[in-house]
């Protein structure tokens, strides 16, 4: 089992009001699985993905990745862990606006600090080819369409060959046709590269592409 | 009596000699003899079209050649002068500072007047430094006067020559002309409004004209003068300046 | 670290208006500072040159009891000037000497009077020590005549050919008034000479003043930069006199100069304040605006302190390039001030700026201004970026990513 989530609880404290966003989540994800998390807005999809991705703290429960418990790591250890094992794709793409397409894709490899410039160059171009952006490496993000930007974002998430890619509503900002091609690309890479995908969506067509569907409602997983 | 105006409020008696001219001068000195004095003066300084009015009071003591002055007009309120023998200090209330006047600054006019600080320090004696001689009798300002010419005997006299017009009846100089080495008339001093105070005659008005500048003159008018009174204690000390 | 630099540099290159404004303000400040320091150094140099050329010479011999507080008193003068001059003539390192009498008098034209410095000048030797002769703009100094500063003559409304009087008390105390024909006018780089000096013949000054010799003998030496090397011999040759080098004669002057130069340092402080305010403001806004970007970088595995460092490096780069840019523009502008100079008298009038100079002044290079402005501005920039940058440390990546923009 690649990822195991046990009895996860998360409460938001905003001002004087407490809001429990996750109730006793138990979930296992297998290696190479292509999993969708579905559920209405506010059901806790983002919160769950953030918790798994260790970019937010949880109240109780365990997150085990390849047997390693992530809940008792320090902030710095988590940053390093993410760097090695996680890829992120966001609804709003979140490319770094001052960097070119090439530089955006290169960023995660630079952070790894162990590859030569030549190796990086090869990997980035290979990845750009895979997402169909060959020739656009010198463009700035704002010169690209939404679909192209999301492809860059996918390339950025995959270039370092992470264990898991977490994608929070990757198609929500795109028209349905583009959204479908993006999911198709994700699925293709999942199969070819053998990378585990966990993504949230509330688009039925996209849910249908998933190997497995997890439905959420009011912070709980529907059985 | 060579004198700048201070004779009349800062100063010292003169000692006469046996000659006729000297006798006249001796009588002038007799008239001005005092132990202590207190006075109040209004001073008007005229320079071209500008006119400044100032007011001060002061004490003098013959013994030790001491004098103290304090200004009472608004612009100079609290400015004080202290003269002890041949040293002069000024106190400025704005700066709250006592300054010793010397060198270059002694040439400057007291409060912008035609009287220089140096004039204030004048203590020389007529008898030792000047040779007086009677020239003639002449009417000046409606009064019968002796005209006396005083020529410097020594190099350290202030003026090379002075000509005095002395009232024959009251023994008060009515006019003193002061000449520099080189023969140039530097200053005129005119004394008028002679009044009797106790046993002596006092010129109530003194005018000093600087002949090197056009329209430049300083006028002093007594408001009050009292002789031989008790000077308040510590008046002639530097402490009194800062008070 | 190298990569963080690259990121920061990319951010700066794509800078927003605020960053550019801060950058420009720093550049401008550094530029003005550089120009100002060079100008002050130029003034300094010119002032010293004037001071030597018109007032101190390289060395002065005066009476042992000469009173520095009353430099125009003639009470303590040199009696045997011929003897001293003869001795100086035999010293091989002395290149010229002259006697002068200085005293105060009042000049008048029968209408107005004003206090002046009167200088009795030896017509043969004076030009071997002082630059006076070079600056005579009309006529010359002749017997029975006077040479007046141009400004003084203008103030007194007289010209060459007119008569003036000077009145003073001789060394014994007698009021003396002499009539003088203005035979020449002088306009120099020294305001003191222009505004309040009357030059007359030395022998006439001796006679009128009743002084036998002179109040001072001034001389020049071969190596004036290091007057110390002559002091020992001069002290033994002229024991019983006061012998002082231009360095000793200018201690008050040096102190005055350094207070004037402090002005430049206050200006640097002012730039530091711009740096603080500008950079704190710019980076604070930037950290706030880039929250989602910060969240993304954190998700990608960048550590909190690495992101903080990116912002601090941005502060450093703004300061560094701002200074460099200011220094380059300042240097280019300075070329004009240094090689052509500027006529400050024409700009601010003959009252000057309290400096002992007039006419065209050339600025000087000040290497220390480059170093100090670069170091101080960079240091202030890094320091002021610390406060906004450390806000990153408390940021939660999930919260950052949720921000709507
Ligand atoms: N920072 C927060 N403070 C308080 N409540 C929050 C915060 N973030 C999310 N929530 C709430 O938690 C619930 C789950 O949110 P989220 O995980 O974003 O759901 P989803 O992604 O499924 O739309 C929502 O009701 C949301 O209002
Ligand atoms: Mg969501």
PDB file of C-alpha atoms in Angstrom, chain B residues 102-105 107-108 116 118-119 122 152 154-160 179-184 186-187 210-214, chain C residues 70 72-73 104-113 115 117 165-170 172-178 196 207-208:
ATOM      1  CA  UNK B 102      38.985  92.972  23.135  1.00  0.00           C
ATOM      2  CA  UNK B 103      41.024  93.360  19.963  1.00  0.00           C
ATOM      3  CA  UNK B 104      39.128  93.862  16.753  1.00  0.00           C
ATOM      4  CA  UNK B 105      35.796  94.241  18.473  1.00  0.00           C
ATOM      5  CA  UNK B 107      36.810  99.301  17.368  1.00  0.00           C
ATOM      6  CA  UNK B 108      33.145  98.666  16.876  1.00  0.00           C
ATOM      7  CA  UNK B 116      33.353 102.708  20.318  1.00  0.00           C
ATOM      8  CA  UNK B 118      37.499 101.721  23.098  1.00  0.00           C
ATOM      9  CA  UNK B 119      36.016 105.052  24.078  1.00  0.00           C
ATOM     10  CA  UNK B 122      39.498 105.655  27.890  1.00  0.00           C
ATOM     11  CA  UNK B 152      49.392 115.418  22.482  1.00  0.00           C
ATOM     12  CA  UNK B 154      53.179 111.607  23.908  1.00  0.00           C
ATOM     13  CA  UNK B 155      52.483 108.974  21.249  1.00  0.00           C
ATOM     14  CA  UNK B 156      50.079 107.050  23.395  1.00  0.00           C
ATOM     15  CA  UNK B 157      47.554 109.869  23.650  1.00  0.00           C
ATOM     16  CA  UNK B 158      44.342 109.027  21.810  1.00  0.00           C
ATOM     17  CA  UNK B 159      44.154 112.162  19.712  1.00  0.00           C
ATOM     18  CA  UNK B 160      46.839 114.258  18.240  1.00  0.00           C
ATOM     19  CA  UNK B 179      41.673 115.332  15.596  1.00  0.00           C
ATOM     20  CA  UNK B 180      43.539 112.240  14.458  1.00  0.00           C
ATOM     21  CA  UNK B 181      47.222 112.073  13.679  1.00  0.00           C
ATOM     22  CA  UNK B 182      47.406 113.402  10.175  1.00  0.00           C
ATOM     23  CA  UNK B 183      45.285 116.398  11.189  1.00  0.00           C
ATOM     24  CA  UNK B 184      41.873 115.064  10.256  1.00  0.00           C
ATOM     25  CA  UNK B 186      37.393 112.695  13.481  1.00  0.00           C
ATOM     26  CA  UNK B 187      34.686 113.554  15.957  1.00  0.00           C
ATOM     27  CA  UNK B 210      31.478 111.025  13.558  1.00  0.00           C
ATOM     28  CA  UNK B 211      32.943 113.242  10.872  1.00  0.00           C
ATOM     29  CA  UNK B 212      33.976 110.258   8.753  1.00  0.00           C
ATOM     30  CA  UNK B 213      30.401 109.364   7.979  1.00  0.00           C
ATOM     31  CA  UNK B 214      27.643 111.492   6.649  1.00  0.00           C
TER      32      UNK B 214
ATOM     33  CA  UNK C  70      44.031  88.752  18.747  1.00  0.00           C
ATOM     34  CA  UNK C  72      45.658  91.867  14.483  1.00  0.00           C
ATOM     35  CA  UNK C  73      47.205  93.308  17.609  1.00  0.00           C
ATOM     36  CA  UNK C 104      42.692  96.487  11.947  1.00  0.00           C
ATOM     37  CA  UNK C 105      41.444  99.829  10.793  1.00  0.00           C
ATOM     38  CA  UNK C 106      38.327 101.511   9.612  1.00  0.00           C
ATOM     39  CA  UNK C 107      38.052 102.570   6.029  1.00  0.00           C
ATOM     40  CA  UNK C 108      35.870 105.535   5.046  1.00  0.00           C
ATOM     41  CA  UNK C 109      35.020 107.670   2.071  1.00  0.00           C
ATOM     42  CA  UNK C 110      33.588 110.552   4.114  1.00  0.00           C
ATOM     43  CA  UNK C 111      30.114 109.078   3.828  1.00  0.00           C
ATOM     44  CA  UNK C 112      30.420 105.539   5.082  1.00  0.00           C
ATOM     45  CA  UNK C 113      32.897 103.570   7.077  1.00  0.00           C
ATOM     46  CA  UNK C 115      36.127  97.871   9.634  1.00  0.00           C
ATOM     47  CA  UNK C 117      42.046  94.337   7.826  1.00  0.00           C
ATOM     48  CA  UNK C 165      40.868 107.161   4.381  1.00  0.00           C
ATOM     49  CA  UNK C 166      41.846 104.539   6.876  1.00  0.00           C
ATOM     50  CA  UNK C 167      41.601 105.294  10.553  1.00  0.00           C
ATOM     51  CA  UNK C 168      43.198 103.224  13.255  1.00  0.00           C
ATOM     52  CA  UNK C 169      45.055 103.544  16.500  1.00  0.00           C
ATOM     53  CA  UNK C 170      48.797 103.345  16.206  1.00  0.00           C
ATOM     54  CA  UNK C 172      51.032 103.381  20.929  1.00  0.00           C
ATOM     55  CA  UNK C 173      47.329 104.217  20.953  1.00  0.00           C
ATOM     56  CA  UNK C 174      46.917 107.427  18.986  1.00  0.00           C
ATOM     57  CA  UNK C 175      44.044 107.747  16.530  1.00  0.00           C
ATOM     58  CA  UNK C 176      45.604 108.015  13.116  1.00  0.00           C
ATOM     59  CA  UNK C 177      43.800 108.790   9.904  1.00  0.00           C
ATOM     60  CA  UNK C 178      45.608 108.579   6.603  1.00  0.00           C
ATOM     61  CA  UNK C 196      37.646  93.273   3.856  1.00  0.00           C
ATOM     62  CA  UNK C 207      55.678 104.450   9.895  1.00  0.00           C
ATOM     63  CA  UNK C 208      51.996 105.096  10.512  1.00  0.00           C
TER      64      UNK C 208
END
